[in-house]
mmCIF file of C-alpha atoms in Angstrom:
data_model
loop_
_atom_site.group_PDB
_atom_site.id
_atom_site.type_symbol
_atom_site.label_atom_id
_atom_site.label_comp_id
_atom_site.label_asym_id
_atom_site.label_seq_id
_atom_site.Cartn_x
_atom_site.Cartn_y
_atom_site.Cartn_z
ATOM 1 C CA UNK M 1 99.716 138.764 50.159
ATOM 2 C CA UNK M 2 99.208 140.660 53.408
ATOM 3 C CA UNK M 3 96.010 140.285 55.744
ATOM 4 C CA UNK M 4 93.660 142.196 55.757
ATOM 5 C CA UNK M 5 91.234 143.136 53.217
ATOM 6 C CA UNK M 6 92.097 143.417 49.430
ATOM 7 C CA UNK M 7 90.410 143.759 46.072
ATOM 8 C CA UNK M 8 91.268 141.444 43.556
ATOM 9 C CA UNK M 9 90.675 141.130 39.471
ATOM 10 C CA UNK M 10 89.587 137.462 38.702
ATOM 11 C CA UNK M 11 89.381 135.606 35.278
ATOM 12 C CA UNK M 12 87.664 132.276 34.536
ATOM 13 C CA UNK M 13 88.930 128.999 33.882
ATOM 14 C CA UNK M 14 87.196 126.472 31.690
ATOM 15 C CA UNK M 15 86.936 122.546 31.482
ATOM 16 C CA UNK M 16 89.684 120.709 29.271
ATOM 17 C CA UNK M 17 86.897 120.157 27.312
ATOM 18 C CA UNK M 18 86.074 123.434 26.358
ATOM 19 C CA UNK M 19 87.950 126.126 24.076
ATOM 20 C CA UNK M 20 87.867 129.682 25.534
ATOM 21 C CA UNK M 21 87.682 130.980 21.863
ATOM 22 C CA UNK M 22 84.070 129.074 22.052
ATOM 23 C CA UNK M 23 82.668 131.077 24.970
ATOM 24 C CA UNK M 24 82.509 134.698 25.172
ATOM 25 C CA UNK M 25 81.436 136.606 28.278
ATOM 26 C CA UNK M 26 78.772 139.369 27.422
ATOM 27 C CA UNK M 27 78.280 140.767 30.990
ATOM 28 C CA UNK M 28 79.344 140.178 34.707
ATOM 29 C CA UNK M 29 77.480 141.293 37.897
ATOM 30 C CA UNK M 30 81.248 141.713 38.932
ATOM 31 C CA UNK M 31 84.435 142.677 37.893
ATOM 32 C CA UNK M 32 86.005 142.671 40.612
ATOM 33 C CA UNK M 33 85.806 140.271 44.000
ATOM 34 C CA UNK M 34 86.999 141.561 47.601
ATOM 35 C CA UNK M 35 89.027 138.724 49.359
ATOM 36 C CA UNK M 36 90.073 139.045 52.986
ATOM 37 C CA UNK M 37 93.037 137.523 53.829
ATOM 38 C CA UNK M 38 93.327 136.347 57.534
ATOM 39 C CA UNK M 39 96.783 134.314 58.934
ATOM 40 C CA UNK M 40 95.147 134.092 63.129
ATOM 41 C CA UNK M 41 93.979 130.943 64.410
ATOM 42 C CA UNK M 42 94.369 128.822 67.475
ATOM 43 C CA UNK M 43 93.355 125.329 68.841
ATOM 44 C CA UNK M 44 90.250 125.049 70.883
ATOM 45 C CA UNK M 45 89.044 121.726 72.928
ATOM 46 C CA UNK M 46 86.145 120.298 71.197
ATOM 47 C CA UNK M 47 83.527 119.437 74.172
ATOM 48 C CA UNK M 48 80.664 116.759 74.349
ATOM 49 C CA UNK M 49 77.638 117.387 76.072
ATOM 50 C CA UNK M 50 75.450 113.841 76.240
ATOM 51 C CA UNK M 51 71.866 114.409 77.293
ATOM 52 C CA UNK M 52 69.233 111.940 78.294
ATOM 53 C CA UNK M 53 70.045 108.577 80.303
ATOM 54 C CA UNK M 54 69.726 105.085 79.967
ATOM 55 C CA UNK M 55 67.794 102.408 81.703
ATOM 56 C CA UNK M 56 68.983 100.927 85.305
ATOM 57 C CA UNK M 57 71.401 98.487 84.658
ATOM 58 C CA UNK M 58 73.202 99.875 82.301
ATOM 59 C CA UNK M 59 76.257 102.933 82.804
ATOM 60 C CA UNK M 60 77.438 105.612 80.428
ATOM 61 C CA UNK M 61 81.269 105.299 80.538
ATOM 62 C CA UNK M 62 83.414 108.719 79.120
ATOM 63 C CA UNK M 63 82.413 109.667 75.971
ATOM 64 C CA UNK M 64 85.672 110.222 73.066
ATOM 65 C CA UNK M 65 85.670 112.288 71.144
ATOM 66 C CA UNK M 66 88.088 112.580 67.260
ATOM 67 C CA UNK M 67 89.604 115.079 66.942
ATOM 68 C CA UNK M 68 89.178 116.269 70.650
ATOM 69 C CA UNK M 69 90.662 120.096 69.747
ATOM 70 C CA UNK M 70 90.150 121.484 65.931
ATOM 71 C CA UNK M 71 92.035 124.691 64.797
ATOM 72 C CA UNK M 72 89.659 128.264 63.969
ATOM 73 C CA UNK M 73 91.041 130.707 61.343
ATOM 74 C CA UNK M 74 90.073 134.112 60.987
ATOM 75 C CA UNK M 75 91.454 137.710 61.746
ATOM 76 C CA UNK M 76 92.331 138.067 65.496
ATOM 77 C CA UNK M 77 89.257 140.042 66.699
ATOM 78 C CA UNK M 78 86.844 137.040 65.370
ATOM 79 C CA UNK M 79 88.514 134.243 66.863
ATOM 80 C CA UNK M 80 89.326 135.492 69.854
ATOM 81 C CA UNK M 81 85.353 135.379 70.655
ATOM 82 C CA UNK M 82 85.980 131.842 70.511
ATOM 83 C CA UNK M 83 86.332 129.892 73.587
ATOM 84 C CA UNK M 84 85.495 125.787 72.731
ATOM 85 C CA UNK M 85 83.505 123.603 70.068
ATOM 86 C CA UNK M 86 80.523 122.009 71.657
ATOM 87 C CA UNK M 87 79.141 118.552 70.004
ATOM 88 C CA UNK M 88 75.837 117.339 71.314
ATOM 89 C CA UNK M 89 73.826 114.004 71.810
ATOM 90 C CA UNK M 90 70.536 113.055 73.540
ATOM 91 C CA UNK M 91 71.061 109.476 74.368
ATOM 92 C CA UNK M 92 67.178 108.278 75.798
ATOM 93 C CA UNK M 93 67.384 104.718 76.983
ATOM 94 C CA UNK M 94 70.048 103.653 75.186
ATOM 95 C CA UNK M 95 71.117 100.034 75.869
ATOM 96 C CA UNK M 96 74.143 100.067 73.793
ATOM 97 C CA UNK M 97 77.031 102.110 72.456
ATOM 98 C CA UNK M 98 76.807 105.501 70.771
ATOM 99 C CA UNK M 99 79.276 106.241 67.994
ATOM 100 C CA UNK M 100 78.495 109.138 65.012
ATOM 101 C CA UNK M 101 79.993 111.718 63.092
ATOM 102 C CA UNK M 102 78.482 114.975 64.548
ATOM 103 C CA UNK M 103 78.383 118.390 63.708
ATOM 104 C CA UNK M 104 79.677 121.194 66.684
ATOM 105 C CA UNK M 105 78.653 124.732 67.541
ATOM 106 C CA UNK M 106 81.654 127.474 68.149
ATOM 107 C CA UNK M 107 80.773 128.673 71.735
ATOM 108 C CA UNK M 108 82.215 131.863 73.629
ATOM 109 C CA UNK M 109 83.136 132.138 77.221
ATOM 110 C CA UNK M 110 79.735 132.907 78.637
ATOM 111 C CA UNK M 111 78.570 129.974 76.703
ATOM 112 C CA UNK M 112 76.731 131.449 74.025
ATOM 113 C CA UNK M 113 76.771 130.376 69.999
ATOM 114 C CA UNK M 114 79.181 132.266 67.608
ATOM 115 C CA UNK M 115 77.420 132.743 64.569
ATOM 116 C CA UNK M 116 80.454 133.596 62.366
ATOM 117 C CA UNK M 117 80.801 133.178 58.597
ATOM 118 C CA UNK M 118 84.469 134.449 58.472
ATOM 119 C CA UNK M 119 85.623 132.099 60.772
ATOM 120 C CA UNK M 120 87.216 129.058 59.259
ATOM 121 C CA UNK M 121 87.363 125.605 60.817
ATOM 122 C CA UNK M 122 89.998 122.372 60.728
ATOM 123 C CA UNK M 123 87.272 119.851 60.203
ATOM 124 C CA UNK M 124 83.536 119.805 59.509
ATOM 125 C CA UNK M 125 82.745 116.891 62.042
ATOM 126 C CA UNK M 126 83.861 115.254 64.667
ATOM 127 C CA UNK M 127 83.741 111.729 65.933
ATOM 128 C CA UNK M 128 81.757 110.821 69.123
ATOM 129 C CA UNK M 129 81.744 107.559 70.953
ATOM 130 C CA UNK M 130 79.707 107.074 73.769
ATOM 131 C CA UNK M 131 80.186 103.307 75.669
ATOM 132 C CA UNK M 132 77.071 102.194 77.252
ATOM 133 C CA UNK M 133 77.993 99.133 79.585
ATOM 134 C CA UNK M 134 75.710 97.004 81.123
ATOM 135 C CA UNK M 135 76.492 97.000 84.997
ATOM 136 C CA UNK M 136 75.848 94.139 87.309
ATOM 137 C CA UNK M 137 76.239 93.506 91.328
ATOM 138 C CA UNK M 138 78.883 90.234 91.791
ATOM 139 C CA UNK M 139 78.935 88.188 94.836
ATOM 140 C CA UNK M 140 82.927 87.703 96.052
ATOM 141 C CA UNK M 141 83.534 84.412 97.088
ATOM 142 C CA UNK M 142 86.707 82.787 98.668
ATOM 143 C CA UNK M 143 87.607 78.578 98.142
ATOM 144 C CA UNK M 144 87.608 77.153 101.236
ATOM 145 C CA UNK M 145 89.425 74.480 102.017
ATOM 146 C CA UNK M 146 88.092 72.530 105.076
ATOM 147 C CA UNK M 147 89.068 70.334 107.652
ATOM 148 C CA UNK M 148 88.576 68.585 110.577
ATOM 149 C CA UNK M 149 88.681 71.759 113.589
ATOM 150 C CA UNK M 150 88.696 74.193 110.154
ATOM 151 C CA UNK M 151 85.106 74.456 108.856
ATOM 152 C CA UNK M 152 83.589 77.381 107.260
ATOM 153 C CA UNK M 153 80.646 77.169 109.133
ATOM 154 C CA UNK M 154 83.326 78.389 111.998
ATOM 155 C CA UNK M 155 84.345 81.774 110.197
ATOM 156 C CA UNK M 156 82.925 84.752 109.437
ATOM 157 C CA UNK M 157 82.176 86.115 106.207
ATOM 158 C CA UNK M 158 84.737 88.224 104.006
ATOM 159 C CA UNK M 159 83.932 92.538 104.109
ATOM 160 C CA UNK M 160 82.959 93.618 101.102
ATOM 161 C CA UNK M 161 80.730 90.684 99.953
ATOM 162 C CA UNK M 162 79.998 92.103 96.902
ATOM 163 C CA UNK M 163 81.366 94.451 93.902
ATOM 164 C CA UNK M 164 79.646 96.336 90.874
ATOM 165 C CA UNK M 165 80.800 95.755 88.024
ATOM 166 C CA UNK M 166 80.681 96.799 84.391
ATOM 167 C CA UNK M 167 81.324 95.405 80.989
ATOM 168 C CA UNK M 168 80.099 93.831 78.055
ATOM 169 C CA UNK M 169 76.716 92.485 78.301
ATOM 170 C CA UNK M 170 76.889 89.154 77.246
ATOM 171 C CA UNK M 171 80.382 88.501 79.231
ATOM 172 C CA UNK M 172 78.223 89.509 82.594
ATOM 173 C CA UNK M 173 75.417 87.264 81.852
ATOM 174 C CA UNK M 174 78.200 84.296 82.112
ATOM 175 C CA UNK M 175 79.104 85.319 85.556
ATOM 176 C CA UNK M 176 77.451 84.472 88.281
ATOM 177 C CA UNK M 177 80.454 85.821 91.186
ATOM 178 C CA UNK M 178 84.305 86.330 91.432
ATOM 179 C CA UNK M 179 85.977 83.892 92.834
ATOM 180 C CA UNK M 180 88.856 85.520 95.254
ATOM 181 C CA UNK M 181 91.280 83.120 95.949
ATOM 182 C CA UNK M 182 91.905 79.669 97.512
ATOM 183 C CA UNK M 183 91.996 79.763 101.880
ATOM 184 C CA UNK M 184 93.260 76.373 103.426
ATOM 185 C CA UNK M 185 91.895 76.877 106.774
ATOM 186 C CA UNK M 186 94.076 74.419 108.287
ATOM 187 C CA UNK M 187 97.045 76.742 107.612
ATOM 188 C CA UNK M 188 95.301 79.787 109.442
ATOM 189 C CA UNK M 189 96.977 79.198 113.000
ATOM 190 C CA UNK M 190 94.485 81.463 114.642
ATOM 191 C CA UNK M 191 92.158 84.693 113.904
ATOM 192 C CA UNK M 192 93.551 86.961 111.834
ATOM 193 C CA UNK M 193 92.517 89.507 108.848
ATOM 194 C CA UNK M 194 93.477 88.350 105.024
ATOM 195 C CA UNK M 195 93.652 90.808 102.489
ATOM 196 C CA UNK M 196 93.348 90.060 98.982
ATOM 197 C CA UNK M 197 93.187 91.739 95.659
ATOM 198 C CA UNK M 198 90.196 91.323 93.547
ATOM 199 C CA UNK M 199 90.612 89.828 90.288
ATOM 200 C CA UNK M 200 88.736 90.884 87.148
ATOM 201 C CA UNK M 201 87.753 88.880 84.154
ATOM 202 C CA UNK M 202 89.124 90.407 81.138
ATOM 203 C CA UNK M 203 86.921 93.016 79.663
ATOM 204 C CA UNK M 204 85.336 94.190 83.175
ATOM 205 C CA UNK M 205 85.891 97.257 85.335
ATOM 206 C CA UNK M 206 84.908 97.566 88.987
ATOM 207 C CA UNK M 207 83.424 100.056 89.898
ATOM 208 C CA UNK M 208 83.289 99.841 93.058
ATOM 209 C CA UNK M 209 86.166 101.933 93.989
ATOM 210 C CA UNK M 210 87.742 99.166 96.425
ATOM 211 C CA UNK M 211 90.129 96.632 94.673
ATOM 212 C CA UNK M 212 90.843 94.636 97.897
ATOM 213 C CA UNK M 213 88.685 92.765 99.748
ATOM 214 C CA UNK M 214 89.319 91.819 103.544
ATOM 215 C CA UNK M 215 88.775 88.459 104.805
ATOM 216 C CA UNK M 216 88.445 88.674 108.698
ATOM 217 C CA UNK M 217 89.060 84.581 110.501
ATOM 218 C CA UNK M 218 87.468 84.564 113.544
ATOM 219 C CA UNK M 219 86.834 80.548 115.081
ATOM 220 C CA UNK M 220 84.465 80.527 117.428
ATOM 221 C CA UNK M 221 84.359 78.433 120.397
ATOM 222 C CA UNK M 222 87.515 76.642 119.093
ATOM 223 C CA UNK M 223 90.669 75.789 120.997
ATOM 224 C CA UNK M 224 94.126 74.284 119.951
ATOM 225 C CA UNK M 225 95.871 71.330 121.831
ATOM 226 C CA UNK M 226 99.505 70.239 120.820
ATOM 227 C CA UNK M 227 100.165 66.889 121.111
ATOM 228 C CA UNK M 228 103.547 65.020 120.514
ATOM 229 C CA UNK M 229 102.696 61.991 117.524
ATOM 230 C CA UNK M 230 105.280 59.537 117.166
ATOM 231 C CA UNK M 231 103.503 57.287 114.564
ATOM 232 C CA UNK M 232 104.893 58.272 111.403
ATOM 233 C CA UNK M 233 104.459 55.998 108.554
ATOM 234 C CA UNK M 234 104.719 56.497 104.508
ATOM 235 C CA UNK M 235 103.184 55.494 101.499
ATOM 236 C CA UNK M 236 103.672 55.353 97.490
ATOM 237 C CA UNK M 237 107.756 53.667 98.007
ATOM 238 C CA UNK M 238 109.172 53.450 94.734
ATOM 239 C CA UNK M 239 109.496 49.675 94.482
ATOM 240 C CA UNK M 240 112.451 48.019 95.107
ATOM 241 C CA UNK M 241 112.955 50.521 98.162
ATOM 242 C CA UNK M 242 112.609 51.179 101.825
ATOM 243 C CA UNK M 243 111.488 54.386 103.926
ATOM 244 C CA UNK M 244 112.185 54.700 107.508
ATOM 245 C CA UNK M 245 111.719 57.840 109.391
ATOM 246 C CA UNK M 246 114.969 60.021 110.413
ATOM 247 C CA UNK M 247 112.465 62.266 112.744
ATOM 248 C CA UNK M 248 111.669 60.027 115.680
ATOM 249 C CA UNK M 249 108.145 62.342 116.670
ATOM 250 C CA UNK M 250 106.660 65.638 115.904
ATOM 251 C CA UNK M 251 104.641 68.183 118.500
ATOM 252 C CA UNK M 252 101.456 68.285 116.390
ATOM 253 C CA UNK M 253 98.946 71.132 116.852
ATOM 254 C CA UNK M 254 95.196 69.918 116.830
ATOM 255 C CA UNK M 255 92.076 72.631 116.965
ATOM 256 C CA UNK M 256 88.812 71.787 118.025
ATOM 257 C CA UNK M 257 85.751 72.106 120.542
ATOM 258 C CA UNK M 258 86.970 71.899 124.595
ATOM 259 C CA UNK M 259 84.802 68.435 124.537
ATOM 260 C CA UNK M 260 86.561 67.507 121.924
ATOM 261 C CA UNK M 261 89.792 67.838 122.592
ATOM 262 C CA UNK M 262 89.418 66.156 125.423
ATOM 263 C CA UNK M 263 89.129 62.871 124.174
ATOM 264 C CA UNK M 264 92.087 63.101 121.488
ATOM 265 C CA UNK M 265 95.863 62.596 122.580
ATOM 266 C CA UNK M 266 98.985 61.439 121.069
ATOM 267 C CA UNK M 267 97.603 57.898 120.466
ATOM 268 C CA UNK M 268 95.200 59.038 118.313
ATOM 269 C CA UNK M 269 97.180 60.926 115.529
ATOM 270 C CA UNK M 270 99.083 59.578 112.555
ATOM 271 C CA UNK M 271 101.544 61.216 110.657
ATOM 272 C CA UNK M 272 101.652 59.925 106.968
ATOM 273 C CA UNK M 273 104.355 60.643 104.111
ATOM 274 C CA UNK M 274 103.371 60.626 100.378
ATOM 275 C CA UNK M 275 106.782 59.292 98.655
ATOM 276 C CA UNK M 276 105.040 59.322 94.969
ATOM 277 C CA UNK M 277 106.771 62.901 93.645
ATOM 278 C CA UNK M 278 109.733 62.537 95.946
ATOM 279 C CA UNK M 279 113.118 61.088 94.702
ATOM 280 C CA UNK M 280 113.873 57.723 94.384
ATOM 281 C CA UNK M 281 117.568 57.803 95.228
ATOM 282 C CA UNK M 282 119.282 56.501 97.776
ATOM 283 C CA UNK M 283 119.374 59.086 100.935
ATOM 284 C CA UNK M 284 118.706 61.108 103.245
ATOM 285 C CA UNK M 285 115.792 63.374 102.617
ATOM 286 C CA UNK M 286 112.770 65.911 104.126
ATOM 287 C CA UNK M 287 109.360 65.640 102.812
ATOM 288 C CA UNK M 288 105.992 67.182 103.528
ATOM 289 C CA UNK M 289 103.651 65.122 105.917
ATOM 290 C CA UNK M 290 100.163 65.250 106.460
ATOM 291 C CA UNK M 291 98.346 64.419 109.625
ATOM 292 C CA UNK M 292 95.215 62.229 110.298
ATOM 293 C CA UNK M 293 93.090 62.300 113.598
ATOM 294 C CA UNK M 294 91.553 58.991 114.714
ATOM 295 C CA UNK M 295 88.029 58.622 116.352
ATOM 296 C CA UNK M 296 86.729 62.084 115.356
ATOM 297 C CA UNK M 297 86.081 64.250 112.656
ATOM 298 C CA UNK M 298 85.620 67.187 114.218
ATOM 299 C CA UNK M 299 89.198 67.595 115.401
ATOM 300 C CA UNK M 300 92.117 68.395 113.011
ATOM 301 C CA UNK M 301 96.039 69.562 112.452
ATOM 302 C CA UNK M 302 97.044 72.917 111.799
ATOM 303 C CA UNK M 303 100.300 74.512 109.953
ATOM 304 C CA UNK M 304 102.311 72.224 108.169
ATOM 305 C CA UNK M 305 104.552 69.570 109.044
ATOM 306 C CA UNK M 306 108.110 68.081 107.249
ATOM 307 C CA UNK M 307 109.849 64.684 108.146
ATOM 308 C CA UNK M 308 113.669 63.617 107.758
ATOM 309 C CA UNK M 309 113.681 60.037 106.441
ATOM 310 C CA UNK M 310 116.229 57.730 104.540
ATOM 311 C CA UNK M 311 115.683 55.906 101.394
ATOM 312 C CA UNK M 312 117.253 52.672 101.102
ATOM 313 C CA UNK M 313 117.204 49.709 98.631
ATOM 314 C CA UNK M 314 115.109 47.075 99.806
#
């Protein structure tokens, strides 16, 4: 059949259950119905408009919405009056997250309701889902790992110190602050500017808009003196073996306080090897060594530190 507008004969069709012989039809208000046929349509984008807001705290993420475009039917002139689908929501202190089958309006350009009974649409409803999160202001914090000429009390702090973030409410209300990363100070040689990224517990968005944070080392009133330590000694020797050292001395890097300094020299610096995770072969190997300062606990070694030694059977 072609579109447009046709007049059409109809007859009726009963239930299973009863005979037309049974029934007889003693007058009509019509004989005839007029049908109009229409074969136009196009896809429109369904939009949400969410009114209200909700209580500090919390944060309206982007409303979904199913289907987000439904198709219009009718004859060209009728849906071409039709610019979107608007579905609409007044959300007034809402603490938690929105989701309903909604009817939608057929809007034109200028934004004003199509009132159309010709006009035929893909679906009746649509789906909207508006997330309400509950938002809450973390602290970062970086691990510091201390030590003698490497205290935190000697840095300064880490830029931004704090992120918003947004998520489920009860997941939030375990955190107290993100924890960045791990910073051994004695391995920072000098000042200097860390960046790291921020990590997220599952679940959580920042939203912030920074996903770094910038850890600036500055040591105040804190020098470095390099002293050569020729005490080396080692500890944890698998039994039945010996350890003695291949390197003779090392030039060992101490930080501290002018006064402190001072007092500390070669004599006063040990240089100890952990053997317990190390082979227990016989030869010649290199191992990580960590270094003690005697008489003061307010000087320590920076950087790290390997000695040569040689395993032998006792």
């Amino acid at each position: 059949m072609s579109t447009g507008t046709h007049t059409l004969s109809y007859s009726i069709l009963y239930p299973n259950s009863i005979s037309p012989n049974s029934v007889t039809v003693v007058s009509a208000s019509l004989y005839m119905v007029t049908v109009e046929v229409s074969s136009s349509s196009k896809t429109i984008d369904v939009v949400a408009d969410i009114n209200g807001s909700v209580p500090d705290g919390y944060m309206l993420r982007e409303c979904v919405v199913t289907p987000s475009t439904i198709t219009v039917s009718g004859t060209k002139e009728d849906i071409a009056e039709v610019d979107h689908a608007l579905v609409e929501v007044t959300l007034n202190g809402a603490t938690s997250s929105y989701s309903e089958y909604l009817s939608y309006s057929l809007i034109d350009i200028k934004g004003n309701p199509v009132v159309n009974p010709k006009l035929r649409c893909s679906d009746d409803k649509v789906r909207l889902e508006v997330p309400v999160v509950t938002l809450k202001e973390l602290p970062l914090e970086i691990d510091w790992v201390e030590s003698g000429g490497s205290q935190k009390s000697d840095i300064s702090l880490i830029s931004p110190k704090s992120i918003m973030v947004s998520g489920d409410e009860s997941l939030l209300n375990q955190l107290d602050s993100i924890q960045v990363d791990q910073v051994d100070l004695s391995q920072v040689m000098g000042d200097d500017t860390l960046e790291y990224d921020i990590p997220l517990p599952n679940g959580c968005i920042n939203e912030s808009g920074t996903d770094t944070v910038k850890v600036s080392i500055r040591f105040r009133n804190l020098q470095t003196k390099t002293v050569e330590c020729s005490s080396i000694s080692f500890t944890n020797v698998t039994e039945g073996y010996t350890a003695s050292a291949v390197t003779q001395s090392l030039d060992v890097t101490l930080r501290g306080t002018d006064a402190e300094l001072a007092k500390v020299d070669g004599k006063n610096v040990r240089i100890v090897v952990d053997l317990s995770e190390m082979s227990a072969a016989v030869g010649t190997y290199t191992a990580k060594a960590k270094v003690y300062v005697d008489g003061t606990e307010s000087v320590g070694a920076i950087g790290s530190y390997q000695v040569g030694y040689r395993l032998q059977r006792s």
